[in-house]
Amino acid sequence: MTASQVLEMAKSQNARQIDIRFTDLPGLSQHISYPIRQLTEDAFEEGFGIDGSSIRGWAAINESDMLLIPDPTSAYMDPFFEVPTLCMVGDIIDPITRQRYDRDPRWIAKKAEMFLQNSGLADTAYFGAEAEFFIFDNIRFDQNAHSGFYFIDAEEGRWNSSRAENNLGYRPRYKEGYFPLPPTDHYQDLRAEMVEVMLSVGLDIECHHHEVATGGQCEIDQRFNTLVKSADNMMLYKYCVRNVAYQYGKTVTFMPKPLFGDNGSGMHVHQSLWRSGTPLFAGEGYAGLSQMALWYIGGLLKHSRALSAIIAPTTNSYKRLVPGYEAPVNLAYSRRNRSAAVRIPMYSASPKAKRVEYRPPDPSANPYLAFSALLMAGIDGILNKIDPGESLDKDIYDLSPEELKKVPSMPASLDEALDCLDSDHDFLLKGDVFTEELIEAFVSYKRKHEAEAVRLRPHPYEFALYYDI
């Protein structure tokens, strides 16, 4: 939509307020609301002033004034607010220079798309992300100088099978929650309501189902879209999931590994390149791939250890990415092996369906940064004709120790991942898509506020291990 069409939409929907949304560096949505009279055609050029100094990973207080420019193509009516509110995604502008702000994750994603087009390799990158999540009934946690704990409860959790009161059974067994019918699947109606809300705000949903873990693990799949639009859609997806659950008295988490002893939540990212409406990843090579697609995979695999800091960016991510637990930690590619980092889906022989699926990411990632970094790694693979090596079509658990040693793996911790990003990020700097300053800020933030913060605090299990030592 154009600015004038958005104004017409606001009028026809009787919108009384506008809400402009943007994303901080770690990947959490932020927003600010205004009375509808503030929305004029000039506002789409002049923007709205905000203080950016308190936004995580953004400017220092002496550079805090920023402009938020609404994007008319992102407009939709909020499905949750009581007062009719028209929402748009905003882009961040420096009010002095009128230049785009280099720490705005959405600007990085736009630069990645421009770099692809300027490279001449393709004109469009399609991304389709599958974000899993848990639905819980109660969550308690705290951490202070003398105590630290978390307590999760879910009506659907297998651990409630021995409960004396109000117990009707029908709960997924650990690691057996994939595709059960209700009443074992407790959340069919809740997911269906989430899907209806998503459709009402313009998201294109393909399917939904229960996932492998007990305790309410679910997945709702969106149709692929262009890089920036897919990242916008992922932020809106999370907003819808959280708020529908909240209305039902439930709570949702996108933490990659909230439960010990059961599957974690991933965000598998499907990717393909196109030019002039023609798919470029279909060919006569392995699994029906083109040489371009194989080089793209080569780039993903070569840079995976550096990518991990961006696509699996939390300390909790590495509770999921653990060798030997069906996690996609092995830096190899395969047409079917789901323990490989890159899988080539074989559901359809159509060239339009040919794509690569990158499996290490999880939904704690900032989608703007994650999708951009994946594209830059893939482009680097194509430009430098990086050979992905031999495919890994064996069951990883049938490999001998000697064979397994030859398969590189993802980092084992956030600290290690940040070290890898520190030493391998030149591919991200091409075309000024990422800047050295942005990467330094990202690594510094993650080290200080997450990796070091967790490392400094005693873990509850340490008391079980060591209290009587």
CSV table of C-alpha atoms in Angstrom, one decimal:
chain,number,residue,atom,x,y,z
A,1,MET,CA,0.0,0.0,0.0
A,2,THR,CA,1.0,3.6,-0.5
A,3,ALA,CA,0.8,6.3,2.2
A,4,SER,CA,-2.6,7.6,0.8
A,5,GLN,CA,-4.0,4.0,0.8
A,6,VAL,CA,-3.0,3.6,4.4
A,7,LEU,CA,-4.8,6.8,5.3
A,8,GLU,CA,-7.9,5.4,3.5
A,9,MET,CA,-7.5,2.1,5.3
A,10,ALA,CA,-7.4,3.9,8.7
A,11,LYS,CA,-10.6,5.8,7.8
A,12,SER,CA,-12.5,2.8,6.5
A,13,GLN,CA,-11.5,0.7,9.6
A,14,ASN,CA,-12.3,3.5,12.0
A,15,ALA,CA,-8.8,3.4,13.4
A,16,ARG,CA,-8.4,5.7,16.4
A,17,GLN,CA,-4.7,5.1,17.0
A,18,ILE,CA,-1.6,4.1,15.2
A,19,ASP,CA,1.1,1.8,16.5
A,20,ILE,CA,4.7,1.8,15.0
A,21,ARG,CA,6.8,-1.2,15.7
A,22,PHE,CA,10.5,-1.9,15.4
A,23,THR,CA,13.0,-4.5,16.6
A,24,ASP,CA,16.0,-4.1,19.0
A,25,LEU,CA,19.4,-5.8,18.4
A,26,PRO,CA,18.7,-9.0,20.3
A,27,GLY,CA,15.4,-9.4,18.4
A,28,LEU,CA,12.5,-8.2,20.7
A,29,SER,CA,9.7,-6.1,19.2
A,30,GLN,CA,9.2,-2.6,20.5
A,31,HIS,CA,6.4,-0.2,19.9
A,32,ILE,CA,5.0,3.3,20.4
A,33,SER,CA,1.4,4.5,19.8
A,34,TYR,CA,-0.1,7.8,18.7
A,35,PRO,CA,-3.6,9.2,18.2
A,36,ILE,CA,-4.7,8.7,14.6
A,37,ARG,CA,-4.6,12.5,13.9
A,38,GLN,CA,-0.8,12.3,14.0
A,39,LEU,CA,-0.8,10.1,10.9
A,40,THR,CA,-0.6,12.3,7.8
A,41,GLU,CA,1.1,11.8,4.4
A,42,ASP,CA,3.9,14.0,5.7
A,43,ALA,CA,4.5,11.5,8.6
A,44,PHE,CA,5.6,8.9,6.1
A,45,GLU,CA,8.5,11.2,5.1
A,46,GLU,CA,9.2,13.1,8.4
A,47,GLY,CA,8.7,10.2,10.8
A,48,PHE,CA,8.1,10.2,14.5
A,49,GLY,CA,10.8,11.2,17.0
A,50,ILE,CA,11.9,8.6,19.6
A,51,ASP,CA,14.6,8.1,22.2
A,52,GLY,CA,16.8,5.3,21.2
A,53,SER,CA,19.2,5.3,24.1
A,54,SER,CA,17.3,2.7,26.2
A,55,ILE,CA,16.8,0.3,23.3
A,56,ARG,CA,19.0,-2.8,23.8
A,57,GLY,CA,22.2,-2.8,21.7
A,58,TRP,CA,21.5,0.7,20.3
A,59,ALA,CA,22.9,4.2,20.6
A,60,ALA,CA,24.6,5.8,23.6
A,61,ILE,CA,22.7,8.5,25.4
A,62,ASN,CA,24.5,11.3,23.6
A,63,GLU,CA,23.2,10.0,20.2
A,64,SER,CA,19.7,9.1,21.4
A,65,ASP,CA,17.4,11.1,19.1
A,66,MET,CA,16.1,9.1,16.3
A,67,LEU,CA,13.3,9.1,13.8
A,68,LEU,CA,10.8,6.2,13.2
A,69,ILE,CA,9.6,6.2,9.6
A,70,PRO,CA,6.4,4.0,9.1
A,71,ASP,CA,6.5,1.6,6.2
A,72,PRO,CA,3.0,1.8,4.4
A,73,THR,CA,3.5,-1.6,2.9
A,74,SER,CA,3.4,-3.2,6.3
A,75,ALA,CA,0.0,-1.8,7.5
A,76,TYR,CA,-2.6,-4.0,9.3
A,77,MET,CA,-5.2,-3.6,12.0
A,78,ASP,CA,-4.1,-4.9,15.4
A,79,PRO,CA,-6.3,-7.9,16.3
A,80,PHE,CA,-5.8,-7.6,20.1
A,81,PHE,CA,-6.1,-3.9,21.2
A,82,GLU,CA,-9.5,-2.8,22.5
A,83,VAL,CA,-9.1,0.6,20.8
A,84,PRO,CA,-9.1,0.2,17.0
A,85,THR,CA,-5.4,0.6,16.1
A,86,LEU,CA,-3.6,0.6,12.8
A,87,CYS,CA,-0.1,-0.9,13.0
A,88,MET,CA,3.0,-0.5,10.8
A,89,VAL,CA,6.6,-1.5,10.9
A,90,GLY,CA,9.0,1.4,11.2
A,91,ASP,CA,12.5,2.1,9.9
A,92,ILE,CA,15.0,4.0,12.0
A,93,ILE,CA,16.6,7.2,10.6
A,94,ASP,CA,19.2,9.5,12.0
A,95,PRO,CA,17.5,12.9,12.3
A,96,ILE,CA,20.8,14.8,11.7
A,97,THR,CA,22.1,13.0,8.6
A,98,ARG,CA,18.8,11.5,7.4
A,99,GLN,CA,20.7,8.3,6.9
A,100,ARG,CA,19.5,4.8,7.8
A,101,TYR,CA,20.7,3.7,11.3
A,102,ASP,CA,23.3,0.9,11.0
A,103,ARG,CA,22.1,-0.9,14.1
A,104,ASP,CA,18.5,-1.2,12.9
A,105,PRO,CA,18.1,-4.9,12.1
A,106,ARG,CA,15.6,-4.3,9.4
A,107,TRP,CA,18.0,-2.0,7.6
A,108,ILE,CA,20.6,-4.8,7.6
A,109,ALA,CA,18.1,-7.1,6.0
A,110,LYS,CA,17.3,-4.5,3.3
A,111,LYS,CA,21.0,-4.1,2.6
A,112,ALA,CA,21.4,-7.9,2.3
A,113,GLU,CA,18.6,-7.9,-0.4
A,114,MET,CA,20.3,-5.0,-2.2
A,115,PHE,CA,23.7,-6.8,-2.1
A,116,LEU,CA,22.2,-9.8,-3.7
A,117,GLN,CA,20.6,-7.8,-6.5
A,118,ASN,CA,23.9,-5.8,-7.1
A,119,SER,CA,25.9,-9.0,-7.2
A,120,GLY,CA,24.0,-10.1,-10.4
A,121,LEU,CA,23.6,-13.6,-9.1
A,122,ALA,CA,19.9,-13.3,-8.5
A,123,ASP,CA,17.2,-10.7,-7.9
A,124,THR,CA,15.2,-12.4,-5.1
A,125,ALA,CA,16.0,-14.5,-2.1
A,126,TYR,CA,13.1,-16.5,-0.6
A,127,PHE,CA,13.1,-17.5,3.0
A,128,GLY,CA,10.6,-19.7,4.8
A,129,ALA,CA,11.2,-20.2,8.6
A,130,GLU,CA,9.5,-22.9,10.8
A,131,ALA,CA,9.5,-21.6,14.3
A,132,GLU,CA,8.5,-24.0,17.1
A,133,PHE,CA,7.3,-23.0,20.6
A,134,PHE,CA,6.0,-24.3,23.9
A,135,ILE,CA,2.6,-23.5,25.4
A,136,PHE,CA,2.7,-23.6,29.2
A,137,ASP,CA,0.1,-23.0,31.9
A,138,ASN,CA,2.5,-21.6,34.5
A,139,ILE,CA,6.0,-20.3,34.7
A,140,ARG,CA,8.0,-19.2,37.8
A,141,PHE,CA,11.6,-18.1,37.9
A,142,ASP,CA,14.0,-15.9,39.9
A,143,GLN,CA,17.7,-15.3,40.3
A,144,ASN,CA,19.3,-13.3,43.0
A,145,ALA,CA,22.4,-13.3,45.3
A,146,HIS,CA,21.2,-16.3,47.4
A,147,SER,CA,18.7,-18.2,45.2
A,148,GLY,CA,18.0,-19.2,41.7
A,149,PHE,CA,15.3,-21.4,40.2
A,150,TYR,CA,12.7,-22.0,37.5
A,151,PHE,CA,9.5,-24.0,37.7
A,152,ILE,CA,7.4,-24.9,34.6
A,153,ASP,CA,4.0,-26.4,34.6
A,154,ALA,CA,1.8,-27.5,31.6
A,155,GLU,CA,-1.5,-29.4,31.8
A,156,GLU,CA,-0.3,-31.4,28.9
A,157,GLY,CA,3.1,-32.2,30.4
A,158,ARG,CA,3.7,-35.9,30.9
A,159,TRP,CA,5.0,-35.2,34.4
A,160,ASN,CA,1.3,-34.5,35.4
A,161,SER,CA,0.2,-38.1,34.7
A,162,SER,CA,0.5,-39.0,38.4
A,163,ARG,CA,-1.5,-36.0,39.6
A,164,ALA,CA,-4.3,-37.0,41.9
A,165,GLU,CA,-7.0,-34.4,41.2
A,166,ASN,CA,-8.6,-33.4,37.8
A,167,ASN,CA,-6.5,-35.9,35.9
A,168,LEU,CA,-8.0,-37.2,32.6
A,169,GLY,CA,-4.7,-38.6,31.2
A,170,TYR,CA,-4.0,-38.2,27.5
A,171,ARG,CA,-0.6,-36.5,27.5
A,172,PRO,CA,2.2,-37.0,25.0
A,173,ARG,CA,5.0,-39.2,26.2
A,174,TYR,CA,8.4,-37.7,26.2
A,175,LYS,CA,9.7,-37.5,22.6
A,176,GLU,CA,6.4,-38.9,21.3
A,177,GLY,CA,4.4,-35.7,20.7
A,178,TYR,CA,4.6,-35.6,16.9
A,179,PHE,CA,1.1,-35.5,15.3
A,180,PRO,CA,-1.2,-37.0,18.0
A,181,LEU,CA,-4.9,-36.4,17.7
A,182,PRO,CA,-6.9,-34.7,20.4
A,183,PRO,CA,-7.3,-35.2,23.3
A,184,THR,CA,-3.6,-36.1,23.5
A,185,ASP,CA,-3.0,-33.0,21.5
A,186,HIS,CA,-4.4,-30.5,23.9
A,187,TYR,CA,-3.9,-27.4,21.7
A,188,GLN,CA,-5.7,-28.1,18.4
A,189,ASP,CA,-8.3,-25.4,19.0
A,190,LEU,CA,-5.8,-22.9,20.4
A,191,ARG,CA,-3.5,-23.3,17.4
A,192,ALA,CA,-6.5,-23.0,15.1
A,193,GLU,CA,-7.4,-19.7,16.8
A,194,MET,CA,-3.8,-18.5,16.4
A,195,VAL,CA,-3.9,-19.4,12.7
A,196,GLU,CA,-7.2,-17.5,12.2
A,197,VAL,CA,-5.7,-14.4,13.8
A,198,MET,CA,-2.6,-14.7,11.7
A,199,LEU,CA,-4.7,-14.9,8.5
A,200,SER,CA,-6.6,-11.8,9.6
A,201,VAL,CA,-3.4,-9.7,9.7
A,202,GLY,CA,-2.1,-10.9,6.3
A,203,LEU,CA,0.2,-13.9,7.2
A,204,ASP,CA,0.1,-16.8,4.8
A,205,ILE,CA,-0.1,-20.0,6.9
A,206,GLU,CA,0.4,-23.4,5.4
A,207,CYS,CA,-0.3,-25.8,8.3
A,208,HIS,CA,-0.1,-26.3,12.1
A,209,HIS,CA,0.5,-29.3,14.3
A,210,HIS,CA,1.8,-30.6,17.7
A,211,GLU,CA,5.6,-31.1,17.8
A,212,VAL,CA,7.7,-33.9,19.3
A,213,ALA,CA,8.0,-32.8,23.0
A,214,THR,CA,5.5,-33.2,25.7
A,215,GLY,CA,4.3,-30.1,27.6
A,216,GLY,CA,2.7,-28.3,24.7
A,217,GLN,CA,5.4,-28.0,21.9
A,218,CYS,CA,3.8,-26.8,18.7
A,219,GLU,CA,4.6,-25.5,15.2
A,220,ILE,CA,2.7,-23.3,12.8
A,221,ASP,CA,4.3,-23.0,9.4
A,222,GLN,CA,4.2,-19.9,7.2
A,223,ARG,CA,4.6,-19.8,3.5
A,224,PHE,CA,8.0,-18.5,2.2
A,225,ASN,CA,8.4,-14.8,1.2
A,226,THR,CA,11.2,-12.4,0.4
A,227,LEU,CA,13.9,-11.9,3.1
A,228,VAL,CA,12.7,-8.7,4.7
A,229,LYS,CA,9.1,-9.6,4.4
A,230,SER,CA,9.8,-13.0,6.0
A,231,ALA,CA,11.5,-11.4,8.9
A,232,ASP,CA,8.6,-8.9,9.3
A,233,ASN,CA,6.3,-11.9,9.2
A,234,MET,CA,8.2,-13.8,11.9
A,235,MET,CA,8.0,-10.8,14.3
A,236,LEU,CA,4.2,-10.6,13.7
A,237,TYR,CA,3.9,-14.4,14.0
A,238,LYS,CA,5.5,-14.3,17.5
A,239,TYR,CA,3.2,-11.4,18.5
A,240,CYS,CA,0.1,-13.3,17.4
A,241,VAL,CA,1.2,-16.6,19.1
A,242,ARG,CA,2.0,-15.0,22.4
A,243,ASN,CA,-1.2,-12.8,22.6
A,244,VAL,CA,-3.7,-15.5,21.6
A,245,ALA,CA,-2.1,-17.8,24.2
A,246,TYR,CA,-2.3,-15.0,26.7
A,247,GLN,CA,-6.0,-14.5,26.0
A,248,TYR,CA,-6.5,-18.2,26.8
A,249,GLY,CA,-4.7,-17.9,30.1
A,250,LYS,CA,-1.6,-19.7,28.7
A,251,THR,CA,2.0,-18.5,28.2
A,252,VAL,CA,4.3,-19.2,25.2
A,253,THR,CA,8.0,-19.3,25.1
A,254,PHE,CA,10.3,-19.4,22.1
A,255,MET,CA,13.3,-20.5,24.2
A,256,PRO,CA,15.1,-23.2,22.3
A,257,LYS,CA,15.4,-25.6,25.3
A,258,PRO,CA,13.0,-24.9,28.2
A,259,LEU,CA,12.6,-28.6,29.2
A,260,PHE,CA,15.3,-31.0,30.2
A,261,GLY,CA,15.2,-34.5,28.7
A,262,ASP,CA,12.9,-33.7,25.7
A,263,ASN,CA,13.2,-32.0,22.3
A,264,GLY,CA,14.0,-28.4,22.0
A,265,SER,CA,12.5,-25.8,19.6
A,266,GLY,CA,14.2,-25.0,16.4
A,267,MET,CA,13.6,-22.6,13.5
A,268,HIS,CA,14.5,-24.4,10.4
A,269,VAL,CA,15.1,-21.9,7.6
A,270,HIS,CA,14.3,-22.8,3.9
A,271,GLN,CA,16.2,-20.7,1.3
A,272,SER,CA,16.2,-20.4,-2.4
A,273,LEU,CA,17.4,-17.8,-5.0
A,274,TRP,CA,15.5,-16.7,-8.1
A,275,ARG,CA,16.1,-14.5,-11.1
A,276,SER,CA,13.4,-13.0,-13.3
A,277,GLY,CA,10.8,-15.5,-11.9
A,278,THR,CA,13.1,-18.5,-12.5
A,279,PRO,CA,14.3,-20.7,-9.7
A,280,LEU,CA,18.1,-21.0,-9.6
A,281,PHE,CA,18.5,-23.9,-7.1
A,282,ALA,CA,17.0,-26.7,-9.4
A,283,GLY,CA,19.4,-28.7,-11.5
A,284,GLU,CA,21.0,-32.0,-12.3
A,285,GLY,CA,23.3,-32.3,-9.3
A,286,TYR,CA,22.9,-34.0,-6.0
A,287,ALA,CA,19.2,-34.2,-4.9
A,288,GLY,CA,18.2,-32.3,-8.0
A,289,LEU,CA,20.3,-29.2,-7.0
A,290,SER,CA,22.1,-26.8,-9.3
A,291,GLN,CA,25.8,-26.0,-9.0
A,292,MET,CA,24.8,-22.6,-7.6
A,293,ALA,CA,22.8,-24.3,-4.8
A,294,LEU,CA,25.7,-26.6,-3.9
A,295,TRP,CA,28.0,-23.6,-3.7
A,296,TYR,CA,25.4,-21.8,-1.6
A,297,ILE,CA,25.5,-24.9,0.7
A,298,GLY,CA,29.3,-24.7,0.7
A,299,GLY,CA,29.1,-21.1,2.0
A,300,LEU,CA,26.6,-22.1,4.8
A,301,LEU,CA,28.8,-25.0,6.0
A,302,LYS,CA,32.0,-23.0,5.8
A,303,HIS,CA,30.7,-20.2,7.9
A,304,SER,CA,28.3,-22.2,10.2
A,305,ARG,CA,30.4,-21.8,13.3
A,306,ALA,CA,30.5,-18.0,12.9
A,307,LEU,CA,26.8,-18.0,11.9
A,308,SER,CA,25.9,-19.8,15.1
A,309,ALA,CA,26.4,-16.6,17.2
A,310,ILE,CA,23.6,-15.0,15.1
A,311,ILE,CA,21.2,-17.9,14.3
A,312,ALA,CA,21.5,-19.6,17.8
A,313,PRO,CA,22.3,-16.5,19.8
A,314,THR,CA,21.5,-17.5,23.4
A,315,THR,CA,23.2,-19.6,26.1
A,316,ASN,CA,20.1,-21.7,26.1
A,317,SER,CA,20.6,-22.4,22.4
A,318,TYR,CA,23.5,-24.7,23.2
A,319,LYS,CA,21.3,-26.8,25.5
A,320,ARG,CA,19.6,-27.8,22.2
A,321,LEU,CA,22.6,-28.0,19.9
A,322,VAL,CA,24.1,-31.0,21.6
A,323,PRO,CA,25.7,-33.9,19.7
A,324,GLY,CA,24.0,-37.3,20.0
A,325,TYR,CA,20.5,-35.9,20.7
A,326,GLU,CA,19.1,-35.7,17.1
A,327,ALA,CA,20.2,-32.1,17.0
A,328,PRO,CA,21.4,-30.6,13.7
A,329,VAL,CA,25.0,-30.0,14.9
A,330,ASN,CA,26.8,-31.9,12.1
A,331,LEU,CA,28.2,-29.5,9.5
A,332,ALA,CA,27.2,-31.6,6.5
A,333,TYR,CA,24.4,-31.7,4.0
A,334,SER,CA,22.0,-34.5,3.1
A,335,ARG,CA,18.8,-35.1,1.1
A,336,ARG,CA,17.1,-36.6,4.2
A,337,ASN,CA,19.3,-36.8,7.2
A,338,ARG,CA,17.8,-34.5,9.8
A,339,SER,CA,20.9,-34.5,12.0
A,340,ALA,CA,22.8,-32.7,9.2
A,341,ALA,CA,23.0,-28.9,9.3
A,342,VAL,CA,21.7,-28.6,5.7
A,343,ARG,CA,18.8,-30.8,4.4
A,344,ILE,CA,17.4,-30.8,0.9
A,345,PRO,CA,13.7,-31.4,1.1
A,346,MET,CA,12.5,-34.1,-1.4
A,347,TYR,CA,8.7,-33.7,-1.1
A,348,SER,CA,8.3,-32.3,-4.6
A,349,ALA,CA,10.2,-32.7,-7.9
A,350,SER,CA,9.1,-29.3,-9.1
A,351,PRO,CA,12.0,-26.9,-9.8
A,352,LYS,CA,10.0,-24.2,-8.0
A,353,ALA,CA,10.1,-26.3,-4.8
A,354,LYS,CA,13.8,-26.9,-4.9
A,355,ARG,CA,15.4,-25.3,-1.8
A,356,VAL,CA,17.9,-25.8,1.0
A,357,GLU,CA,16.8,-26.1,4.6
A,358,TYR,CA,19.3,-24.9,7.2
A,359,ARG,CA,18.4,-26.6,10.5
A,360,PRO,CA,20.7,-25.2,13.3
A,361,PRO,CA,18.8,-21.9,13.8
A,362,ASP,CA,16.3,-21.5,16.7
A,363,PRO,CA,13.5,-19.0,17.3
A,364,SER,CA,15.5,-17.0,19.9
A,365,ALA,CA,17.3,-15.5,16.8
A,366,ASN,CA,16.6,-12.0,15.5
A,367,PRO,CA,15.1,-13.0,12.1
A,368,TYR,CA,16.4,-9.8,10.3
A,369,LEU,CA,20.0,-10.6,11.4
A,370,ALA,CA,19.7,-14.4,11.0
A,371,PHE,CA,18.2,-14.4,7.5
A,372,SER,CA,20.7,-11.7,6.4
A,373,ALA,CA,23.7,-13.6,7.7
A,374,LEU,CA,22.5,-16.8,6.1
A,375,LEU,CA,22.2,-15.1,2.7
A,376,MET,CA,25.6,-13.5,3.0
A,377,ALA,CA,27.2,-16.9,3.8
A,378,GLY,CA,25.4,-18.5,0.8
A,379,ILE,CA,26.5,-15.6,-1.6
A,380,ASP,CA,30.0,-16.0,-0.3
A,381,GLY,CA,29.8,-19.7,-1.2
A,382,ILE,CA,28.6,-18.9,-4.8
A,383,LEU,CA,31.1,-16.1,-5.4
A,384,ASN,CA,34.0,-18.3,-4.2
A,385,LYS,CA,32.7,-21.6,-5.6
A,386,ILE,CA,33.0,-23.3,-2.2
A,387,ASP,CA,32.7,-27.0,-2.5
A,388,PRO,CA,30.4,-28.4,0.2
A,389,GLY,CA,32.2,-31.8,0.1
A,390,GLU,CA,30.5,-35.2,0.2
A,391,SER,CA,26.9,-35.5,1.3
A,392,LEU,CA,26.2,-37.3,4.6
A,393,ASP,CA,23.4,-39.8,3.7
A,394,LYS,CA,24.3,-42.3,6.4
A,395,ASP,CA,22.5,-42.4,9.8
A,396,ILE,CA,24.9,-40.2,11.9
A,397,TYR,CA,24.5,-42.7,14.8
A,398,ASP,CA,25.8,-45.5,12.6
A,399,LEU,CA,29.1,-43.8,11.9
A,400,SER,CA,32.2,-45.1,13.4
A,401,PRO,CA,34.2,-42.9,15.8
A,402,GLU,CA,36.8,-42.4,13.0
A,403,GLU,CA,34.1,-41.4,10.5
A,404,LEU,CA,32.5,-39.0,13.0
A,405,LYS,CA,35.7,-37.2,13.7
A,406,LYS,CA,35.8,-36.1,10.1
A,407,VAL,CA,32.4,-34.4,10.4
A,408,PRO,CA,32.8,-30.8,11.8
A,409,SER,CA,30.2,-29.6,14.2
A,410,MET,CA,28.6,-26.5,15.6
A,411,PRO,CA,30.1,-24.7,18.6
A,412,ALA,CA,29.2,-26.1,22.0
A,413,SER,CA,28.5,-22.8,23.8
A,414,LEU,CA,27.6,-19.2,23.1
A,415,ASP,CA,31.1,-18.1,24.2
A,416,GLU,CA,32.6,-20.4,21.6
A,417,ALA,CA,30.1,-19.2,19.0
A,418,LEU,CA,31.1,-15.5,19.6
A,419,ASP,CA,34.7,-16.4,19.3
A,420,CYS,CA,34.0,-17.9,15.9
A,421,LEU,CA,32.1,-14.8,14.8
A,422,ASP,CA,35.0,-12.7,16.0
A,423,SER,CA,37.4,-14.6,13.8
A,424,ASP,CA,35.2,-15.1,10.7
A,425,HIS,CA,32.9,-12.3,9.7
A,426,ASP,CA,34.5,-10.7,6.6
A,427,PHE,CA,31.8,-12.3,4.5
A,428,LEU,CA,29.2,-10.3,6.4
A,429,LEU,CA,31.0,-7.0,5.7
A,430,LYS,CA,30.6,-7.2,2.0
A,431,GLY,CA,28.5,-4.4,0.6
A,432,ASP,CA,28.4,-2.9,4.0
A,433,VAL,CA,25.5,-5.2,4.9
A,434,PHE,CA,26.9,-5.7,8.4
A,435,THR,CA,29.4,-3.2,9.7
A,436,GLU,CA,32.5,-3.9,11.9
A,437,GLU,CA,30.9,-1.6,14.5
A,438,LEU,CA,27.7,-3.5,14.5
A,439,ILE,CA,29.4,-6.9,14.9
A,440,GLU,CA,31.5,-5.5,17.7
A,441,ALA,CA,28.4,-4.1,19.4
A,442,PHE,CA,26.6,-7.4,19.0
A,443,VAL,CA,29.4,-9.6,20.3
A,444,SER,CA,30.1,-7.2,23.2
A,445,TYR,CA,26.4,-7.2,24.2
A,446,LYS,CA,26.1,-11.0,24.0
A,447,ARG,CA,29.3,-11.5,26.0
A,448,LYS,CA,28.5,-9.1,28.8
A,449,HIS,CA,24.7,-9.4,29.2
A,450,GLU,CA,24.3,-13.1,28.4
A,451,ALA,CA,27.3,-15.4,28.2
A,452,GLU,CA,29.2,-13.8,31.1
A,453,ALA,CA,26.0,-13.1,33.1
A,454,VAL,CA,25.1,-16.8,33.1
A,455,ARG,CA,28.7,-18.0,33.7
A,456,LEU,CA,28.9,-15.9,36.9
A,457,ARG,CA,25.8,-17.3,38.5
A,458,PRO,CA,25.7,-20.7,40.3
A,459,HIS,CA,23.5,-23.2,38.5
A,460,PRO,CA,20.9,-25.1,40.6
A,461,TYR,CA,22.2,-28.4,39.5
A,462,GLU,CA,25.6,-27.5,40.8
A,463,PHE,CA,24.2,-27.8,44.3
A,464,ALA,CA,23.0,-31.3,43.6
A,465,LEU,CA,26.5,-32.2,42.3
A,466,TYR,CA,28.7,-30.4,44.7
A,467,TYR,CA,27.0,-29.3,47.9
A,468,ASP,CA,28.4,-32.1,50.0
A,469,ILE,CA,31.8,-32.2,48.2
